[in-house]
Short mmCIF file of C-alpha atoms in Angstrom, two decimals:
data_model
loop_
_atom_site.label_atom_id
_atom_site.label_comp_id
_atom_site.label_asym_id
_atom_site.label_seq_id
_atom_site.Cartn_x
_atom_site.Cartn_y
_atom_site.Cartn_z
CA MET A 4 -2.79 67.94 -51.59
CA SER A 5 -3.11 65.28 -54.01
CA GLU A 6 -3.05 61.63 -53.27
CA PHE A 7 -0.74 61.01 -56.11
CA CYS A 8 2.85 61.89 -56.03
CA LEU A 9 3.43 62.02 -59.87
CA GLN A 10 0.64 62.15 -62.68
CA PHE A 11 1.32 62.04 -66.55
CA GLU A 12 -1.71 63.30 -68.36
CA ASN A 13 -1.96 62.82 -72.14
CA VAL A 14 1.89 63.54 -72.31
CA ASN A 15 3.04 63.39 -75.86
CA GLY A 16 6.61 64.47 -77.35
CA THR A 17 9.04 63.42 -79.85
CA GLY A 18 12.38 61.87 -79.14
CA ARG A 19 15.06 60.92 -81.67
CA LYS A 20 13.97 57.62 -82.65
CA PHE A 21 10.42 57.41 -81.37
CA ARG A 22 7.20 59.51 -80.33
CA LEU A 23 5.98 59.60 -76.98
CA GLN A 24 2.39 58.88 -77.46
CA ASP A 25 -0.50 59.51 -74.73
CA VAL A 26 1.35 58.86 -71.54
CA ASN A 27 -0.85 58.34 -68.98
CA PHE A 28 -0.15 57.30 -65.53
CA SER A 29 -0.45 58.18 -61.73
CA LEU A 30 1.92 57.15 -58.91
CA GLU A 31 0.88 56.75 -55.25
CA PRO A 32 3.77 57.39 -52.67
CA GLY A 33 5.08 54.51 -50.67
CA TYR A 34 6.35 52.26 -53.60
CA ILE A 35 9.08 51.72 -56.31
CA TYR A 36 7.81 51.75 -59.73
CA ALA A 37 9.90 50.77 -62.63
CA ILE A 38 9.73 51.31 -66.52
CA ALA A 39 11.30 48.58 -68.37
CA GLY A 40 12.15 48.54 -72.04
CA GLU A 41 14.73 48.30 -74.82
CA ASN A 42 17.44 51.00 -75.23
CA GLY A 43 15.92 53.91 -77.33
CA ALA A 44 12.27 52.90 -76.20
CA GLY A 45 11.78 56.52 -74.46
CA LYS A 46 12.45 55.82 -70.61
CA SER A 47 14.94 58.33 -70.15
CA THR A 48 13.15 61.21 -72.30
CA LEU A 49 10.07 60.43 -70.07
CA MET A 50 12.40 61.16 -67.13
CA LYS A 51 13.92 64.33 -69.06
CA TYR A 52 10.43 65.79 -69.62
CA ILE A 53 9.93 65.80 -65.62
CA LEU A 54 13.63 67.35 -64.93
CA SER A 55 13.98 69.63 -67.92
CA GLU A 56 13.29 73.45 -67.19
CA LYS A 57 11.80 73.72 -70.50
CA LYS A 58 8.56 72.33 -71.34
CA LEU A 59 9.40 69.82 -74.38
CA TYR A 60 6.17 67.97 -74.47
CA THR A 61 2.49 68.32 -74.74
CA GLY A 62 0.07 67.38 -72.11
CA THR A 63 0.46 67.71 -68.13
CA ILE A 64 2.88 66.54 -65.72
CA ARG A 65 1.81 67.05 -62.00
CA LEU A 66 4.02 66.49 -59.22
CA GLU A 67 1.96 66.29 -55.61
CA GLY A 68 -0.86 67.77 -57.73
CA GLU A 69 1.08 70.84 -59.15
CA ASP A 70 1.58 71.11 -62.92
CA ILE A 71 5.35 71.23 -63.21
CA ALA A 72 5.66 73.36 -66.32
CA GLY A 73 7.09 76.68 -65.61
CA ARG A 74 7.76 75.53 -61.97
CA HIS A 75 11.16 74.51 -62.23
CA ARG A 76 12.70 75.49 -59.10
CA PRO A 77 9.94 74.02 -56.79
CA ALA A 78 9.55 70.99 -58.61
CA MET A 79 13.28 70.26 -58.20
CA GLN A 80 13.33 71.10 -54.63
CA GLN A 81 11.41 67.91 -54.31
CA ILE A 82 12.98 65.69 -56.80
CA GLY A 83 16.20 63.64 -56.32
CA PHE A 84 17.58 62.49 -59.65
CA VAL A 85 20.17 59.59 -59.59
CA SER A 86 21.75 58.67 -62.70
CA GLU A 87 25.26 58.59 -64.71
CA ASP A 88 24.22 61.84 -66.37
CA ASN A 89 23.90 63.77 -63.08
CA ARG A 90 26.65 65.95 -62.65
CA PHE A 91 28.73 66.65 -59.59
CA PHE A 92 32.43 68.39 -59.15
CA ASN A 93 34.85 65.54 -60.24
CA GLU A 94 37.69 67.04 -58.25
CA ARG A 95 35.83 67.28 -55.02
CA SER A 96 34.71 64.81 -52.21
CA ALA A 97 31.45 63.77 -51.29
CA ILE A 98 31.37 66.20 -48.55
CA GLN A 99 32.51 69.07 -50.59
CA ASN A 100 30.10 68.35 -53.36
CA ALA A 101 27.42 68.35 -50.71
CA GLN A 102 28.62 71.49 -49.14
CA LEU A 103 28.80 73.22 -52.50
CA LEU A 104 25.45 71.93 -54.17
CA GLY A 105 23.61 71.23 -50.92
CA CYS A 106 22.95 75.23 -50.66
CA PHE A 107 20.57 75.11 -53.56
CA TYR A 108 17.91 73.44 -51.59
CA ASP A 109 15.80 74.80 -48.59
CA GLY A 110 16.39 71.96 -46.48
CA PHE A 111 19.35 69.89 -47.13
CA ASP A 112 20.42 68.07 -43.97
CA MET A 113 24.19 67.71 -43.85
CA ASP A 114 24.09 65.31 -40.96
CA LEU A 115 21.52 63.31 -42.62
CA TYR A 116 23.86 63.16 -45.60
CA LYS A 117 26.96 62.25 -43.59
CA GLN A 118 24.77 59.44 -41.82
CA THR A 119 23.34 57.90 -45.32
CA LEU A 120 26.91 57.81 -46.45
CA LYS A 121 28.25 55.94 -43.64
CA GLU A 122 25.28 53.42 -43.67
CA MET A 123 26.06 53.00 -47.44
CA GLU A 124 29.72 52.65 -46.83
CA VAL A 125 30.67 55.37 -48.85
CA ALA A 126 34.04 57.33 -47.72
CA PRO A 127 32.69 61.05 -47.36
CA GLU A 128 36.25 62.35 -47.93
CA ARG A 129 36.89 60.26 -51.08
CA THR A 130 36.98 62.33 -54.40
CA TYR A 131 33.98 61.92 -56.67
CA PHE A 132 35.99 60.81 -59.61
CA LYS A 133 37.84 58.13 -57.66
CA MET A 134 34.64 56.60 -56.71
CA ALA A 135 33.60 53.61 -58.44
CA ARG A 136 30.02 53.65 -60.15
CA GLY A 137 28.37 51.95 -57.61
CA GLU A 138 29.66 54.45 -54.89
CA LYS A 139 28.83 57.31 -57.16
CA ILE A 140 25.20 56.06 -57.36
CA LYS A 141 24.83 55.71 -53.56
CA MET A 142 26.49 59.24 -52.99
CA GLN A 143 23.88 60.70 -55.46
CA LEU A 144 21.14 58.68 -53.55
CA ALA A 145 22.48 59.87 -50.09
CA PHE A 146 22.29 63.66 -51.79
CA ALA A 147 18.84 63.00 -52.84
CA ILE A 148 17.98 61.70 -49.41
CA ALA A 149 19.55 64.48 -47.73
CA HIS A 150 17.44 67.23 -49.54
CA LYS A 151 14.32 65.27 -48.46
CA SER A 152 13.01 64.36 -52.02
CA LYS A 153 9.42 63.37 -52.41
CA LEU A 154 9.97 61.82 -55.93
CA LEU A 155 13.37 59.71 -56.60
CA LEU A 156 14.18 59.32 -60.12
CA LEU A 157 16.71 56.52 -61.04
CA ASP A 158 17.79 56.73 -64.50
CA GLU A 159 19.56 53.14 -65.39
CA ALA A 160 21.08 53.63 -61.82
CA THR A 161 21.55 49.83 -61.41
CA ALA A 162 23.02 49.32 -64.88
CA GLY A 163 26.61 48.17 -64.60
CA LEU A 164 26.32 47.62 -60.76
CA ASP A 165 27.50 44.46 -59.01
CA PRO A 166 25.29 42.38 -57.34
CA VAL A 167 26.42 43.57 -53.75
CA TYR A 168 25.96 47.24 -54.80
CA ARG A 169 22.49 46.49 -56.27
CA ILE A 170 21.24 44.67 -53.18
CA GLU A 171 22.42 47.44 -50.97
CA LEU A 172 20.75 50.14 -53.05
CA PHE A 173 17.44 48.25 -52.82
CA ARG A 174 17.85 48.09 -49.24
CA VAL A 175 18.24 51.49 -48.78
CA LEU A 176 15.17 52.49 -51.05
CA ARG A 177 13.17 50.06 -48.86
CA LYS A 178 14.29 51.23 -45.82
CA LEU A 179 13.76 54.95 -47.08
CA LEU A 180 9.99 53.90 -48.12
CA ALA A 181 9.47 52.51 -44.81
CA GLU A 182 10.61 55.58 -43.23
CA GLU A 183 9.35 58.54 -45.54
CA ASN A 184 6.52 59.30 -47.59
CA VAL A 185 8.78 58.92 -50.86
CA THR A 186 7.87 57.56 -54.28
CA VAL A 187 10.89 55.88 -56.40
CA LEU A 188 10.31 55.89 -60.02
CA MET A 189 13.35 53.93 -61.97
CA ASN A 190 14.05 52.63 -65.34
CA SER A 191 16.09 49.81 -66.29
CA HIS A 192 16.33 47.25 -69.29
CA ASN A 193 16.94 44.57 -66.84
CA MET A 194 13.53 42.91 -66.46
CA THR A 195 14.63 40.18 -64.01
CA GLU A 196 15.96 42.91 -61.52
CA ILE A 197 12.72 45.01 -61.85
CA GLU A 198 10.33 42.24 -61.21
CA LYS A 199 12.31 40.98 -58.34
CA ASN A 200 12.63 44.45 -56.43
CA THR A 201 10.05 46.92 -57.25
CA ASP A 202 6.63 47.01 -56.61
CA TYR A 203 5.09 47.97 -59.88
CA THR A 204 6.34 47.63 -63.46
CA ALA A 205 5.06 49.24 -66.69
CA ILE A 206 6.64 48.27 -69.98
CA MET A 207 7.52 50.89 -72.59
CA LYS A 208 8.00 50.15 -76.31
CA ASP A 209 8.69 52.66 -78.88
CA GLY A 210 7.38 55.58 -77.03
CA ARG A 211 4.39 53.79 -75.81
CA LEU A 212 3.95 53.05 -72.10
CA GLU A 213 1.82 50.12 -70.95
CA ALA A 214 -0.39 50.35 -67.55
CA PHE A 215 1.63 49.82 -64.23
CA HIS A 216 1.14 46.26 -62.94
CA GLU A 217 2.31 44.67 -59.80
CA SER A 218 6.08 43.12 -59.94
CA ILE A 219 5.87 39.47 -59.76
CA MET B 29 5.95 83.84 -71.00
CA LYS B 30 8.51 84.14 -68.34
CA VAL B 31 9.44 87.92 -67.14
CA PHE B 32 12.99 88.66 -66.93
CA LYS B 33 13.08 89.19 -63.37
CA PRO B 34 15.36 88.64 -60.30
CA ASP B 35 14.24 86.20 -57.69
CA GLU B 36 16.32 87.75 -54.79
CA LYS B 37 16.23 83.98 -53.27
CA GLN B 38 17.86 82.26 -55.89
CA GLN B 39 20.15 85.27 -56.40
CA GLN B 40 21.55 84.89 -52.88
CA ILE B 41 21.56 81.18 -53.20
CA LEU B 42 23.79 81.74 -56.32
CA GLU B 43 25.90 84.39 -54.43
CA ASP B 44 26.63 81.73 -51.64
CA PHE B 45 27.18 78.97 -54.10
CA PHE B 46 30.03 81.12 -56.01
CA LEU B 47 31.48 82.25 -52.76
CA GLU B 48 31.89 78.59 -51.88
CA GLU B 49 32.96 77.59 -55.27
CA THR B 50 35.86 79.97 -55.76
CA THR B 51 37.46 79.08 -52.76
CA TYR B 52 37.80 75.66 -54.71
CA PHE B 53 38.91 77.12 -57.74
CA PRO B 54 41.79 79.49 -57.59
CA ASN B 55 42.16 79.62 -61.52
CA HIS B 56 39.52 82.34 -61.26
CA VAL B 57 42.21 84.65 -59.83
CA LEU B 58 44.06 84.63 -63.67
CA LEU B 59 40.34 85.28 -65.13
CA LYS B 60 40.11 88.09 -62.89
CA PHE B 61 43.52 89.68 -63.49
CA LEU B 62 42.91 89.34 -67.32
CA ALA B 63 39.57 90.97 -66.81
CA TYR B 64 40.49 94.00 -65.11
CA PHE B 65 43.83 94.25 -67.35
CA LEU B 66 41.57 94.53 -70.44
CA MET B 67 39.05 96.68 -68.93
CA SER B 68 41.60 99.19 -67.92
CA ILE B 69 43.24 99.24 -71.19
CA GLY B 70 39.81 99.35 -72.97
CA SER B 71 38.87 102.23 -70.65
CA ILE B 72 41.99 104.38 -71.37
CA LEU B 73 41.67 103.96 -74.96
CA MET B 74 37.93 105.17 -74.36
CA LEU B 75 39.24 108.70 -73.53
CA ILE B 76 40.41 109.19 -77.09
CA PRO B 77 38.44 112.09 -78.43
CA TYR B 78 36.43 110.33 -80.81
CA GLY B 79 34.90 113.34 -82.47
CA GLU B 80 38.19 114.52 -83.65
CA ILE B 81 39.01 111.33 -85.38
CA ARG B 82 38.22 112.11 -89.04
CA GLU B 83 39.41 108.96 -91.21
CA ASP B 84 39.89 105.57 -89.57
CA LYS B 85 37.27 104.86 -87.04
CA SER B 86 38.12 101.14 -86.39
CA VAL B 87 39.73 102.34 -83.19
CA LEU B 88 36.32 102.69 -81.81
CA GLY B 89 35.80 98.94 -82.32
CA ILE B 90 38.90 97.90 -81.06
CA THR B 91 38.53 99.82 -77.75
CA ALA B 92 35.00 98.49 -77.24
CA MET B 93 36.03 94.92 -78.09
CA LEU B 94 38.87 95.25 -75.55
CA PHE B 95 36.66 96.38 -72.80
CA VAL B 96 34.10 93.58 -73.59
CA MET B 97 36.79 90.81 -73.85
CA GLY B 98 37.66 92.05 -70.23
CA THR B 99 33.95 91.74 -69.18
CA TYR B 100 33.59 88.27 -70.79
CA PHE B 101 36.46 87.22 -68.67
CA TYR B 102 35.11 88.47 -65.85
CA ALA B 103 31.69 86.76 -66.26
CA THR B 104 33.36 83.34 -67.18
CA GLN B 105 34.18 82.99 -63.63
CA TYR B 106 30.49 82.52 -62.83
CA ALA B 107 29.77 80.79 -66.36
CA THR B 108 32.33 78.08 -66.30
CA TYR B 109 34.84 76.25 -64.28
CA THR B 110 37.99 74.04 -64.98
CA GLU B 111 38.65 70.41 -64.02
CA THR B 112 42.22 70.80 -63.63
CA LEU B 113 43.05 67.16 -64.11
CA TRP B 114 41.58 66.84 -67.13
CA ASN B 115 42.01 70.65 -68.21
CA LYS B 116 38.42 70.34 -68.90
CA VAL B 117 36.14 73.44 -69.13
CA VAL B 118 32.53 72.42 -67.67
CA GLN B 119 29.53 75.04 -67.92
CA VAL B 120 27.96 75.96 -64.70
CA LYS B 121 24.71 75.44 -66.15
CA GLU B 122 25.39 71.96 -66.84
CA LEU B 123 26.35 71.20 -63.26
CA VAL B 124 23.10 73.09 -61.94
CA LYS B 125 20.64 71.49 -64.66
CA TYR B 126 18.91 69.32 -62.03
CA LEU B 127 19.28 71.72 -59.17
CA PRO B 128 16.59 74.06 -58.08
CA VAL B 129 17.75 77.19 -59.83
CA GLU B 130 16.28 78.62 -62.95
CA ARG B 131 18.56 79.58 -66.07
CA MET B 132 17.18 82.99 -66.34
CA GLN B 133 18.18 83.57 -62.84
CA ILE B 134 21.92 82.26 -63.44
CA THR B 135 21.57 84.87 -66.52
CA ILE B 136 20.58 87.73 -64.23
CA PHE B 137 23.08 86.63 -61.57
CA ARG B 138 25.85 87.12 -64.16
CA ILE B 139 24.68 90.36 -65.59
CA ARG B 140 24.25 91.63 -62.30
CA LYS B 141 28.04 90.70 -61.45
CA VAL B 142 29.36 92.31 -64.71
CA LEU B 143 27.46 95.39 -64.44
CA LYS B 144 29.29 96.42 -61.33
CA PRO B 145 32.66 97.13 -62.80
CA CYS B 146 31.18 98.15 -66.26
CA LEU B 147 29.39 100.99 -64.15
CA ILE B 148 32.49 101.92 -62.24
CA TYR B 149 34.66 101.92 -65.26
CA THR B 150 32.08 104.22 -67.32
CA PHE B 151 31.52 106.63 -64.52
CA VAL B 152 35.37 107.01 -64.08
CA VAL B 153 35.89 107.20 -67.90
CA LEU B 154 32.86 109.90 -68.30
CA ALA B 155 34.37 111.92 -65.57
CA LEU B 156 37.67 112.17 -66.90
CA LYS B 157 36.27 112.70 -70.45
CA CYS B 158 34.18 115.66 -69.13
CA GLY B 159 37.17 117.13 -67.23
CA ILE B 160 39.80 116.72 -70.09
CA TYR B 161 37.47 118.07 -72.75
CA TYR B 162 36.11 121.08 -71.11
CA GLY B 163 39.71 122.11 -69.88
CA ALA B 164 41.00 121.46 -73.83
CA TYR B 165 37.97 122.38 -75.83
CA GLY B 166 35.55 123.77 -73.62
CA ASN B 167 32.71 121.68 -74.82
CA ILE B 168 32.14 117.73 -75.35
CA GLY B 169 30.58 115.85 -78.30
CA ALA B 170 27.46 113.67 -77.96
CA ILE B 171 29.41 110.87 -79.59
CA ASP B 172 32.28 111.19 -76.80
CA LEU B 173 29.62 110.37 -74.06
CA LEU B 174 27.48 107.88 -76.27
CA ILE B 175 30.46 105.52 -77.27
CA PRO B 176 31.54 104.65 -73.73
CA VAL B 177 27.87 104.03 -72.47
CA LEU B 178 27.33 101.65 -75.79
CA GLY B 179 30.88 100.07 -75.44
CA MET B 180 31.32 99.74 -71.63
CA VAL B 181 27.73 99.10 -70.40
CA VAL B 182 25.05 98.16 -73.24
CA TYR B 183 27.30 95.86 -75.35
CA PRO B 184 28.82 93.78 -72.65
CA VAL B 185 25.11 93.21 -71.21
CA VAL B 186 23.83 92.27 -74.40
CA ILE B 187 26.73 89.73 -74.79
CA GLU B 188 25.86 87.99 -71.33
CA LEU B 189 22.21 88.02 -72.10
CA PHE B 190 22.85 85.81 -75.10
CA ARG B 191 25.96 84.00 -73.68
CA TYR B 192 25.79 80.08 -74.43
#
């Protein structure tokens, strides 16, 4: 078992406006890591490399010490993705979505899901498309928690959220970190928010990622 | 390189998923009806004695096309779903992109689903053809056996293999 949850080793790739160049980092569990940068800097592409079934990069990405290339299913069992791009059944409720999509995970805990929704004050019977953006993000987070993710990826999850939702989101993440051996990697272009709420930050610019440093 | 091989665990998960999913999407009833209707018409036309057709062979293509359209509709219930409020068609592969299931397993699942009615229809057509031909002509040509197999099994599977 590796001491690191996620490792990037000499990862290179090409995006629309940039080239990801020699991305190297290792993330220990128990912390919130953030990648900051302007739009189009390569933050989301970095996450796409972790999530994509097809290997779109050169180099190695390890999850819990194992290379994720060609291991989409086991990797996705351990990853929870929270993003506006994440698709759920629009016309189904939070509970129906979990009933339909939870079956893909080995250990999906419906009770934990309901409990987390309740804690975050998301109505389980509310239809997904009727939810406010913040509620959708919270529902996705509850879904990720319920399948016992080791790595939580939050892609611009806080963008457009009002301060109350943001505070609530970070409160849930901190509670999760205190209880479980989880790593959170998020990206955002809001530097103030990142410095205030995360443990380590790295700046990404034109496809180059600085080393992670302690958030202020 | 990945081997085109079914993972029974993932196949069972997909089976459970679609069992749940179809209870939410009754529009699949129409797809099923269309599928069986076209496959039945295609199968009846497959009984035509192809060996006897001397001039216009286009009927062969039309017959196969009808059957393949039927299989395509049949497989669609495992490839897309419709958000009725917006009348928007969403691909299942998009929905499960970040879930622990491989795209290859979804393709295999769809092919397996399509293969079942294909094999049943082909078996019935071949049995009827053999019975009719031996009764009428006393023999059956290779082309009359080959075309149903190609049009009703091989072609639909190839279409599903390269779908999307």
